[in-house]
CSV table of C-alpha atoms and ligand atoms in Angstrom, one decimal:
chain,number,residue,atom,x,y,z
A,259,UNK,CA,-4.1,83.7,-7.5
A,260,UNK,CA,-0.9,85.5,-9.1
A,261,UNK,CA,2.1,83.2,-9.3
A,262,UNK,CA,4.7,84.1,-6.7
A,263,UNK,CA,8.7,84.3,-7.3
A,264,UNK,CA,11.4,84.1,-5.0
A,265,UNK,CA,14.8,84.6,-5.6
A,266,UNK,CA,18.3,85.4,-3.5
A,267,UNK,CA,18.8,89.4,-3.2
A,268,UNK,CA,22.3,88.8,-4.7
A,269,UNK,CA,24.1,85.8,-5.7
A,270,UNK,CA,27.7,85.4,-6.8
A,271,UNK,CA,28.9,82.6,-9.3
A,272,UNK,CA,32.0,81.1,-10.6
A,273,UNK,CA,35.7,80.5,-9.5
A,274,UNK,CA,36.9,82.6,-6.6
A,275,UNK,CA,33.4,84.1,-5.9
A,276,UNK,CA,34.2,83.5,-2.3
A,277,UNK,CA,36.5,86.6,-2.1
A,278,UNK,CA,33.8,88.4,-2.2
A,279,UNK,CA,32.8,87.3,1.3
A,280,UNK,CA,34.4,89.7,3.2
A,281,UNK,CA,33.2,92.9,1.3
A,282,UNK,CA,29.4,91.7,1.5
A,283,UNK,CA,30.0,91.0,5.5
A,284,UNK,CA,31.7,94.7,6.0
A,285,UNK,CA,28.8,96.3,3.8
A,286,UNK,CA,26.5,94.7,6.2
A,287,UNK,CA,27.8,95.7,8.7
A,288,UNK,CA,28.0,91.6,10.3
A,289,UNK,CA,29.8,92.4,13.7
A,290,UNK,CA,29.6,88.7,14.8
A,291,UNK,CA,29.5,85.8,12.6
A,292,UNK,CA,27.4,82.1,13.5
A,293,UNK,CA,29.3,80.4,10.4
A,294,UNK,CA,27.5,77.3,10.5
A,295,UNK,CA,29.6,74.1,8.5
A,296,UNK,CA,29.7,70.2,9.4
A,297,UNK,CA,32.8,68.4,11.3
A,298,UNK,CA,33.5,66.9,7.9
A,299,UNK,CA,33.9,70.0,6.2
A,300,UNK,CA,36.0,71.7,8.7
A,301,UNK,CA,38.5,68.3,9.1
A,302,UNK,CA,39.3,68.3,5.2
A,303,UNK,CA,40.2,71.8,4.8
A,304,UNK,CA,36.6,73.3,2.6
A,305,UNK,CA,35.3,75.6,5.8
A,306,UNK,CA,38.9,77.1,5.9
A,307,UNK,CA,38.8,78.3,2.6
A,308,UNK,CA,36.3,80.6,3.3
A,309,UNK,CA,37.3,80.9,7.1
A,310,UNK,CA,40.5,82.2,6.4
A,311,UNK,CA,39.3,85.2,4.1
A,312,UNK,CA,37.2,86.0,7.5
A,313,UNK,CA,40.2,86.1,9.4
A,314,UNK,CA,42.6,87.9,7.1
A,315,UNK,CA,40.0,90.9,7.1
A,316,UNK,CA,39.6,90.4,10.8
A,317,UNK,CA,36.2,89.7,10.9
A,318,UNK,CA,34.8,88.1,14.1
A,319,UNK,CA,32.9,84.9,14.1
A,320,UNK,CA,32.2,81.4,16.0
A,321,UNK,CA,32.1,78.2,14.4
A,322,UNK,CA,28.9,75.8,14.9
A,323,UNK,CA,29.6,72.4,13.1
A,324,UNK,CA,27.4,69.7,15.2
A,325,UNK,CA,25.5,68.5,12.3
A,326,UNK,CA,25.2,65.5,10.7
A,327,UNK,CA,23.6,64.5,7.5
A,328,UNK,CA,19.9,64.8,7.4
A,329,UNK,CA,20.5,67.1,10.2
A,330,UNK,CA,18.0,67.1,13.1
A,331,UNK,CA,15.7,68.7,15.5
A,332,UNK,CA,18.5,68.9,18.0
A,333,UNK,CA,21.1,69.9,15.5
A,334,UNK,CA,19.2,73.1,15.0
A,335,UNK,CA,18.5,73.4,18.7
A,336,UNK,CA,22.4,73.4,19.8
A,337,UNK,CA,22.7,76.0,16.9
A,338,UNK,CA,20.5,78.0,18.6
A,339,UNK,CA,21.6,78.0,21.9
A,340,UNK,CA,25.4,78.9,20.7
A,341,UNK,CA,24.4,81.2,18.2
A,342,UNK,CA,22.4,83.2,21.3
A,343,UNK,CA,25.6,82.0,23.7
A,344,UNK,CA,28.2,84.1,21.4
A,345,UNK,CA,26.0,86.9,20.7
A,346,UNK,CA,26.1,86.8,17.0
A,347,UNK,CA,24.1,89.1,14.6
A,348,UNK,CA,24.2,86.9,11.1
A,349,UNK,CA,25.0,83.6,9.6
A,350,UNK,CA,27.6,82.4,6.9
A,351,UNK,CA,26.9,78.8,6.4
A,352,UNK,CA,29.2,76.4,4.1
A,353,UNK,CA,27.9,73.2,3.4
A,354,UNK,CA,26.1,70.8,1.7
A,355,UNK,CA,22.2,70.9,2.3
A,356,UNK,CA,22.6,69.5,5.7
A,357,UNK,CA,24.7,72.5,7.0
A,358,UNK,CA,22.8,74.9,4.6
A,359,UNK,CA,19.6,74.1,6.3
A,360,UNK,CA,20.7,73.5,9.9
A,361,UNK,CA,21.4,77.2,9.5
A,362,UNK,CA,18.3,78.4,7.3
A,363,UNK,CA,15.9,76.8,10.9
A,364,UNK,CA,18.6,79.1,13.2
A,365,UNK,CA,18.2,81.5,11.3
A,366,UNK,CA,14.4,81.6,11.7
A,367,UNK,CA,13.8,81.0,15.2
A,368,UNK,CA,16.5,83.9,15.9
A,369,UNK,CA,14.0,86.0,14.6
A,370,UNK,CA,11.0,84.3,15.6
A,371,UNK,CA,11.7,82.8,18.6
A,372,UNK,CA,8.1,80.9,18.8
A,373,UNK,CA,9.1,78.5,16.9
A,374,UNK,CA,12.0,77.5,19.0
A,375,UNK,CA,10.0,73.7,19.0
A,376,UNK,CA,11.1,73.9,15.8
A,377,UNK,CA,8.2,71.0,15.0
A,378,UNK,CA,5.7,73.5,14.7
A,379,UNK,CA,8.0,75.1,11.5
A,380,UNK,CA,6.8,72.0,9.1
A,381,UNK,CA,4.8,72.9,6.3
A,382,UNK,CA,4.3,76.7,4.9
A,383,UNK,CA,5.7,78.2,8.3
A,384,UNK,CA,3.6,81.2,9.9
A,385,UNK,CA,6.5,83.0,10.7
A,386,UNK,CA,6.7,86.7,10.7
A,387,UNK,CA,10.0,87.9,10.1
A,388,UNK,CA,13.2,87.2,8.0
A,389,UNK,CA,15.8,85.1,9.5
A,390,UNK,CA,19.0,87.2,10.5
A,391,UNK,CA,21.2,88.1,7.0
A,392,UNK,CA,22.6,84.9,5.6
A,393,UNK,CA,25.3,84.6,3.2
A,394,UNK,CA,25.1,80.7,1.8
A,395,UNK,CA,28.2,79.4,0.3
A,396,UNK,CA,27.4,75.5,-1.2
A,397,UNK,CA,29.7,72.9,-1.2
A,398,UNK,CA,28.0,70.3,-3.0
A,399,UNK,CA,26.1,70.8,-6.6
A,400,UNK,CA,22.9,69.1,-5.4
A,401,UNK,CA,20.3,70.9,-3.3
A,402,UNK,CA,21.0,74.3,-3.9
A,403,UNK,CA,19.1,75.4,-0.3
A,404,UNK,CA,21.5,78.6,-1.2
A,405,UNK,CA,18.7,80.0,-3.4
A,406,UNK,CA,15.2,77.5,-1.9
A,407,UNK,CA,12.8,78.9,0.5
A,408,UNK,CA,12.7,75.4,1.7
A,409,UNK,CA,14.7,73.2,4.5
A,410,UNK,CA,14.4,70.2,5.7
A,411,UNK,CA,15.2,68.7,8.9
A,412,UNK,CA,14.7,65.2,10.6
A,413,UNK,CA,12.8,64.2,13.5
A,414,UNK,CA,14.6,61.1,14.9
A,415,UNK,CA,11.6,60.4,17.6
A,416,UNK,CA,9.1,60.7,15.0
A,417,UNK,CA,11.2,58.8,12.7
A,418,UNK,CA,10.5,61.4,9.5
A,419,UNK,CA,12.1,63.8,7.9
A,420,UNK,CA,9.7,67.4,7.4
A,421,UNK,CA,9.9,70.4,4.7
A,422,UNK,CA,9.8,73.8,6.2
A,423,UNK,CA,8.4,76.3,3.4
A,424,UNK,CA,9.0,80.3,4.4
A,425,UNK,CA,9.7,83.0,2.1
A,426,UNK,CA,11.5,84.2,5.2
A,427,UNK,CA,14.2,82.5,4.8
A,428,UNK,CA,16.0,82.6,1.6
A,429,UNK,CA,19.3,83.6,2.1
A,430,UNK,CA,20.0,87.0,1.6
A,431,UNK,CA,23.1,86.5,-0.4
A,432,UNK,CA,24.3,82.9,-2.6
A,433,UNK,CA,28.0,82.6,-3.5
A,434,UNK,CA,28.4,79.8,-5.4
A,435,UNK,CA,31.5,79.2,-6.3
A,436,UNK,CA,32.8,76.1,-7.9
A,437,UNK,CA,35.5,75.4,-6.1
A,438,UNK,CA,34.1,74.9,-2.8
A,439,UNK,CA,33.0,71.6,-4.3
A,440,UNK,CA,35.9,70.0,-6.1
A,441,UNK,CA,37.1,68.4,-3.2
A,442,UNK,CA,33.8,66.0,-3.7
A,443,UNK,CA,34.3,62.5,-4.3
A,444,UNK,CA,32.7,60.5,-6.7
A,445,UNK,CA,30.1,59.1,-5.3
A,446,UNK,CA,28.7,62.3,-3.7
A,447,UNK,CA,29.4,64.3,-6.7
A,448,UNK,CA,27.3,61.8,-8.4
A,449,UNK,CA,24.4,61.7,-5.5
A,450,UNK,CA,24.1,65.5,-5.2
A,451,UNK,CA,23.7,66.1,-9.0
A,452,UNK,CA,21.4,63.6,-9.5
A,453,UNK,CA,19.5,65.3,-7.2
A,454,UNK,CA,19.2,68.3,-8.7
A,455,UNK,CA,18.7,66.6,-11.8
A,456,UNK,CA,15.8,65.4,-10.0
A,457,UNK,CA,14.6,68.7,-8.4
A,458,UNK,CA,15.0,70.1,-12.6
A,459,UNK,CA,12.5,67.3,-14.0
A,460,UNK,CA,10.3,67.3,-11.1
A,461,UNK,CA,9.9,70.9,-10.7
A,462,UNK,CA,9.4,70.8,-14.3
A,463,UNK,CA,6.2,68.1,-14.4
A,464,UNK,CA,5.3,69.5,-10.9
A,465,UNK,CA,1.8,70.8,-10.8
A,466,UNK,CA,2.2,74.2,-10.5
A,467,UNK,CA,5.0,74.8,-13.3
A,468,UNK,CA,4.3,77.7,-15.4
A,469,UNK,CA,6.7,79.8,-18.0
A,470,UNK,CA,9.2,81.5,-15.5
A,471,UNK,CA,10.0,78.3,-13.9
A,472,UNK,CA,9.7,75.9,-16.4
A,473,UNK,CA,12.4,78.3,-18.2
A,474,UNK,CA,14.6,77.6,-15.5
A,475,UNK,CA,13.8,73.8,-15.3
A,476,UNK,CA,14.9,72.9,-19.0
A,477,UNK,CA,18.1,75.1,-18.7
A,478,UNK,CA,18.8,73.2,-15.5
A,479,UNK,CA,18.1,70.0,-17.1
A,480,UNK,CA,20.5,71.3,-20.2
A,481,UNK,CA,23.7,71.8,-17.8
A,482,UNK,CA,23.4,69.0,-15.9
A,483,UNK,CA,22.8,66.5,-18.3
A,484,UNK,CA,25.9,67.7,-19.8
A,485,UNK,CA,28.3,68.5,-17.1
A,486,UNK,CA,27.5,65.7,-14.4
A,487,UNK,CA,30.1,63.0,-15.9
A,488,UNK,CA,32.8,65.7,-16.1
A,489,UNK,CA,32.3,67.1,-12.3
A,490,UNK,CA,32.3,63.0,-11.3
A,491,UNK,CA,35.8,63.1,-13.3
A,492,UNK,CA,36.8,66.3,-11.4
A,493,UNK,CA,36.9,68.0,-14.4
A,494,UNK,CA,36.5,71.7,-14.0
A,495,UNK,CA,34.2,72.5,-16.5
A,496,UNK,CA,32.2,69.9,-15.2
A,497,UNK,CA,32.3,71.7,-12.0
A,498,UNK,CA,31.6,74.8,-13.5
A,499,UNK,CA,28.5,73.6,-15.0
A,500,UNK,CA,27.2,71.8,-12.0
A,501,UNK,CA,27.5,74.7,-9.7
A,502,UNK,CA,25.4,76.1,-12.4
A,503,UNK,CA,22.7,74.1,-13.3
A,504,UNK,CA,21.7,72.8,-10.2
A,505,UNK,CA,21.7,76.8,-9.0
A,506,UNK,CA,19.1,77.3,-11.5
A,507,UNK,CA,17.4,74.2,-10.8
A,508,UNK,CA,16.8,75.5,-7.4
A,509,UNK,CA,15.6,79.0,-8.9
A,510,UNK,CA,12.8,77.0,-10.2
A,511,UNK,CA,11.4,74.8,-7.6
A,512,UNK,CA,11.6,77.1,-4.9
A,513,UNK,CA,9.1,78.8,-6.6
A,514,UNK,CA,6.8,75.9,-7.9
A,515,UNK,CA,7.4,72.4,-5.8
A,516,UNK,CA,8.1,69.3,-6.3
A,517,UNK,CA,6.5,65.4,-6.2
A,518,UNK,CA,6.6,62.0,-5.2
A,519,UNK,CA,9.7,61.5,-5.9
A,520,UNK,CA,11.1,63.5,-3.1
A,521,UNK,CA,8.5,62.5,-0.7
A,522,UNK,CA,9.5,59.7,-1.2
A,523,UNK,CA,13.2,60.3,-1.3
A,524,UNK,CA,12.5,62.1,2.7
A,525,UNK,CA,11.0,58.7,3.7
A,526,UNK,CA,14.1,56.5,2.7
A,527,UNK,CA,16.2,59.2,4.5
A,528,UNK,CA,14.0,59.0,7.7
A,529,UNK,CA,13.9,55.6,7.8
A,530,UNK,CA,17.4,54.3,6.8
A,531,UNK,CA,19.8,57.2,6.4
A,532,UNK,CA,20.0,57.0,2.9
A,533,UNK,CA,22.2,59.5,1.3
A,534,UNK,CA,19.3,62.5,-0.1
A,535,UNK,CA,20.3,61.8,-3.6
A,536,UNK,CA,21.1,58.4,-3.7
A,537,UNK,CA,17.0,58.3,-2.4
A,538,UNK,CA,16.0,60.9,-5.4
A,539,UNK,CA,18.5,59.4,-8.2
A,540,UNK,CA,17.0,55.7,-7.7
A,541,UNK,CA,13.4,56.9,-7.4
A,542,UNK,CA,13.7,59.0,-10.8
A,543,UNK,CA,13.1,56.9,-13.7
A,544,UNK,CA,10.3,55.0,-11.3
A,545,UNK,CA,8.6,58.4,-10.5
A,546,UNK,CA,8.9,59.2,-13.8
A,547,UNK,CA,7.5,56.2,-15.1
A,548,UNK,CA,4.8,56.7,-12.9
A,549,UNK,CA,3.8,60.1,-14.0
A,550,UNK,CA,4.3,59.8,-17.9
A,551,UNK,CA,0.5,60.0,-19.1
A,552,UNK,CA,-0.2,63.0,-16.8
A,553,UNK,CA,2.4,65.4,-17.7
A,554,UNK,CA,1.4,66.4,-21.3
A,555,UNK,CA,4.2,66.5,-24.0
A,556,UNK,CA,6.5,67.3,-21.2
A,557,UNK,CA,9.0,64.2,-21.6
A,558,UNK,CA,9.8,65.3,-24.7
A,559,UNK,CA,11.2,68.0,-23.8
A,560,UNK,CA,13.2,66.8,-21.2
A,561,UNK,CA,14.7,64.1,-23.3
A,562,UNK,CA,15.6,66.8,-25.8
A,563,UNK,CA,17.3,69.0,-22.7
A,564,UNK,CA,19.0,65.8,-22.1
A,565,UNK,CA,19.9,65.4,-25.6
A,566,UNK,CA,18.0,63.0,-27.1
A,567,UNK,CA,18.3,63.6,-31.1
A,568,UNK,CA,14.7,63.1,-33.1
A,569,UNK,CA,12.3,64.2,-30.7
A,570,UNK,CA,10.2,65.7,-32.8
A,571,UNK,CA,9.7,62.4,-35.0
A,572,UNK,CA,8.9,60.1,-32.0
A,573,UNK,CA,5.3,58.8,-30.8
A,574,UNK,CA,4.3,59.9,-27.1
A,575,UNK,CA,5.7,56.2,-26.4
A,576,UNK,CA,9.0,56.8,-27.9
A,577,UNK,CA,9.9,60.1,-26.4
A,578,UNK,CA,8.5,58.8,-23.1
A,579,UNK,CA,10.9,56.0,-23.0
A,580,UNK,CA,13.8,58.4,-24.3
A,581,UNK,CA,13.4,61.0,-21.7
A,582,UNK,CA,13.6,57.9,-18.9
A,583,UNK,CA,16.1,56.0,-20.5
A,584,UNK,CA,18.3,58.9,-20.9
A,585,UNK,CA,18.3,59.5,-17.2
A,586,UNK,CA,18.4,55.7,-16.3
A,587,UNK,CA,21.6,56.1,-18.6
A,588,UNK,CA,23.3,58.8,-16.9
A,589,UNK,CA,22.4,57.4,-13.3
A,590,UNK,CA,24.4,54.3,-14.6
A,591,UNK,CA,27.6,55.7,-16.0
A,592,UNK,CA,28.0,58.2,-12.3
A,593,UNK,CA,27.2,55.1,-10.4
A,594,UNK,CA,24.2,55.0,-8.8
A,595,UNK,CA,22.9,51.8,-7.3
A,596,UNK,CA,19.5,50.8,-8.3
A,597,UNK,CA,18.2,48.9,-5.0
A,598,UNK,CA,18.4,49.0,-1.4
A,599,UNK,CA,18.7,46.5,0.6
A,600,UNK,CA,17.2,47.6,3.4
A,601,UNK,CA,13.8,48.2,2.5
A,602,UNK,CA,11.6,45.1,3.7
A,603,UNK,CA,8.1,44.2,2.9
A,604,UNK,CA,6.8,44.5,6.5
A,605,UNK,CA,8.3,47.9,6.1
A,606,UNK,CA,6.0,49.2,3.5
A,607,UNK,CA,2.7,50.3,4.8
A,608,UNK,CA,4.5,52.8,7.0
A,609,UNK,CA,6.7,54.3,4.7
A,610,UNK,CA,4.4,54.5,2.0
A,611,UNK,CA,2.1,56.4,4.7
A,612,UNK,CA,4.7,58.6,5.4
A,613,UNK,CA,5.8,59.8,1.1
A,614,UNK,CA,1.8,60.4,1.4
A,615,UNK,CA,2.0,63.1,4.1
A,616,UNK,CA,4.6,64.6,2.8
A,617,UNK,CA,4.7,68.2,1.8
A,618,UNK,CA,6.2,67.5,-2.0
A,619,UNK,CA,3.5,65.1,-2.7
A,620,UNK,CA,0.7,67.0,-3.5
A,621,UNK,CA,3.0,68.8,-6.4
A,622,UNK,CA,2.8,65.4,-7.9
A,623,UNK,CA,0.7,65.6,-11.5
A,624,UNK,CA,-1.0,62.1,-10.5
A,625,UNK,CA,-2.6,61.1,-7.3
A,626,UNK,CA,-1.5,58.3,-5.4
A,627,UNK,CA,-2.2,55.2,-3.6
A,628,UNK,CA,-0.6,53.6,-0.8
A,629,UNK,CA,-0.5,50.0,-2.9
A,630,UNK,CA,1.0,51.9,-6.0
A,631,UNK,CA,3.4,53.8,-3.7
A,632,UNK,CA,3.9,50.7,-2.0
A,633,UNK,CA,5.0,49.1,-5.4
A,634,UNK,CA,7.1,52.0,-6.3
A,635,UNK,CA,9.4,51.1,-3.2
A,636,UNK,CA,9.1,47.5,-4.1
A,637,UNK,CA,11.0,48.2,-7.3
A,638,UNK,CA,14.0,48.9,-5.0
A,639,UNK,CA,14.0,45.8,-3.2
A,640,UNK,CA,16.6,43.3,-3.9
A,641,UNK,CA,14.5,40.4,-5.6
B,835,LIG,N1,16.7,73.2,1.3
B,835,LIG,C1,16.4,72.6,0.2
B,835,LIG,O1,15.7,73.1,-0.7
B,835,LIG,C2,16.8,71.2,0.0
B,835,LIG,C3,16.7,70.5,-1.2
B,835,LIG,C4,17.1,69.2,-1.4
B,835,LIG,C5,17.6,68.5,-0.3
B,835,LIG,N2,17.8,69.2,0.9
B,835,LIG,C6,18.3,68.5,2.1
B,835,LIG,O2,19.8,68.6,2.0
B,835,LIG,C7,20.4,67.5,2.7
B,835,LIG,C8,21.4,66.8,1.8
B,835,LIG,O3,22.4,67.8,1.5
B,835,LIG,P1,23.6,67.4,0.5
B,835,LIG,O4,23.2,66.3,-0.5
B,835,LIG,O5,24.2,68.6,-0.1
B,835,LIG,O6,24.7,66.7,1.4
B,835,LIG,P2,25.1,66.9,3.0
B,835,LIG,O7,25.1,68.4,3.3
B,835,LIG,O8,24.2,66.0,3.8
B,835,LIG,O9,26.6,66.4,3.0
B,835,LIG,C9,26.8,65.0,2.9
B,835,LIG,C10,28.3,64.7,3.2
B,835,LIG,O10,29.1,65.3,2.2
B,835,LIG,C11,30.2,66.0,2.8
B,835,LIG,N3,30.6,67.1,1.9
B,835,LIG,C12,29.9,68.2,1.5
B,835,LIG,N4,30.6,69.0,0.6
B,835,LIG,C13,31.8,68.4,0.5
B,835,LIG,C14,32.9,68.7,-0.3
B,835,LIG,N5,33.0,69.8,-1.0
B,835,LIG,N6,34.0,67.9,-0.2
B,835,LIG,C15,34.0,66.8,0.6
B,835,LIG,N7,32.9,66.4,1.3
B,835,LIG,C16,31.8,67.2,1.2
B,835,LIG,C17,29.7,66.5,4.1
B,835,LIG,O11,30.7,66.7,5.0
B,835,LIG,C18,28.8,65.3,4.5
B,835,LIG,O12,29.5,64.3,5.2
B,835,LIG,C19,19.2,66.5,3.1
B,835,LIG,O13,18.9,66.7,4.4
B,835,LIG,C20,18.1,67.0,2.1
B,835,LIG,O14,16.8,66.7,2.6
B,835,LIG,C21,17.4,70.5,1.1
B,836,LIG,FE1,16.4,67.3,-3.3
């Protein structure tokens, strides 16, 4: 079967990309807006900023921001419902991957409106046509769902979080501009890029990886190894990078997948509301570990992307234990915690059931059991 790539019609990068907003909406033509942001977002200001540009050209729009994080089935519902209510022809949405993909589902069922249960979009979606024009505008430098043919939503009843896959629904247009995300603390500056540091090494040990995306993988790796302790410090080149790498990140595993780590990540999330990177960063060097023998010479380049000097004179063990201590490293010095608390042992079974049904796992380059998954999670339990 041919490899398949995806990628955004346009996309716009750097500082004050966003003033390019109003010309893409007037060449299209956008009569009504859906802009699609969380209450978070609009409180501090960042939805404004691109808000604002919309009203100084006089552009019409409503404002949809009932989301939460790890949005869910009724999040995309109520979008729905006032997206039809206002009449609107196209979405801007601004946001981190929770408003990003609340508006990717709308989006979809606008345009196919069978899959208003939204349950039956899990997995490669049927669908038949593209969602309604979307312009994505990230605010974080973590999922990039700007540039994925993937979203994600929760389903609270069920108690899971499922991966919608549809070539649908890639936004039309990405403007990724830097400064959406400055106004990031810390901790979520340091969550969100270790995510995409995560989507970068997974995509690039994912099964299906191949030249185009494993070009984009080691780039993505490159940047944010170097720029993630700058953009926790605020500092603009750090930002600058970030907004970057994880971008390209994103270019890649759209295309190819990813692995356990992120099924397991979505089972965390599901279960206790953990923060999607915080999930992906403390699974990393564990998932890693896990898959070392099955992924070729691979961790060596990903601890030379990373910086590692000598590669090329270390034994498979060496470079092995390079590539994961380099990321243990850097999850250290941007904070992230390496156990959670609420993970119990009677817990187990099911969530390790629910990272095997997930749609990343079978990107994974080695199979699975529920003990050794089971053990996996065990690692972040507070001895
Ligand atoms: N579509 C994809 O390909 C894809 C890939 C990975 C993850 N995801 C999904 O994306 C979601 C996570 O998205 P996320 O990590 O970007 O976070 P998020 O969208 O859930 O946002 C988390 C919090 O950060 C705040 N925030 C966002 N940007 C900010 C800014 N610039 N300044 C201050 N606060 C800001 C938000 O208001 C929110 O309270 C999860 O549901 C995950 O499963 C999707
Ligand atoms: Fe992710």
């Amino acid at each position: 079967m041919a490899n398949r790539f995806v990628l955004n019609t346009v996309s716009y990068h750097g500082k004050g990309a966003i003033n390019e907003i109003p010309g893409i909406a007037k060449n299209e033509g956008f009569k009504k807006v859906f802009v699609c942001s969380d209450p978070d977002l609009v409180k501090f200001g960042v939805t404004g900023k691109v808000t604002d540009l919309l009203d100084k050209e006089g552009i019409e729009y409503i404002l949809y921001s009932e989301i939460k994080p790890n949005p869910t089935i009724q999040n995309v519902k109520d979008g729905v419902k006032a997206y039809k209510a206002a009449g609107c022809d196209s979405i801007i949405t601004i946001g981190g991957g929770s408003s990003m993909d609340t508006a990717k589902a709308v989006g979809i069922i606008i345009n196919n409106p069978e899959f208003e249960d939204v349950r039956s979009l899990e997995g490669v979606s049927p669908t038949k046509n593209n969602a309604v024009p979307t312009i994505a505008v990230p605010t974080t430098a973590g999922t990039a769902a700007e540039v994925t043919i993937n979203y994600v939503i929760t389903d609270v009843e069920k108690v899971r979080k499922f991966v919608c896959v549809d070539v649908h629904d890639i936004p039309k247009y990405a403007v990724v501009d830097p400064d959406m995300m400055s106004s990031m603390p810390k901790g979520l500056t340091a969550a969100t890029g270790m995510d995409a540091l995560t989507h970068a090494i997974e995509g690039y040990t994912t099964r299906g990886a191949w030249e185009l995306s494993d070009m984009f993988h080691l780039e993505a790796i490159k940047l944010i190894s170097k720029h993630l302790r700058q953009a926790v410090n605020n500092e603009p080149e750090g930002r600058e990078g970030m907004a970057l790498g994880q971008y390209i990140a994103g270019m890649g595993f759209s295309n190819v997948g990813l692995g356990i780590d992120h099924a397991m990540a979505h089972t965390l999330s599901a279960h206790y509301d953990t923060p999607h990177g915080v999930a992906c960063a403390m699974l990393l060097p564990i998932s890693m570990e896990f898959n070392k023998d099955f992924t070729g010479e691979r961790l060596k380049e990903i601890a030379r992307a990373m910086g590692v000097k000598g590669v090329d004179e270390m034994s498979k063990e060496e470079y092995q234990k390079a590539a994961i201590d380099a990321v243990k490293k850097l999850s250290e010095d941007v904070g992230i915690p390496k156990t959670l608390d609420k993970i119990t042992e009677e817990d187990l079974p099911q969530i390790a059931e629910d990272a095997l049904n997930d749609a990343c796992y079978p990107g994974n380059p080695r199979e699975a059991t529920k003990e050794q998954v089971m053990d996996m999670f065990r690692m972040l339990m507070v001895k």
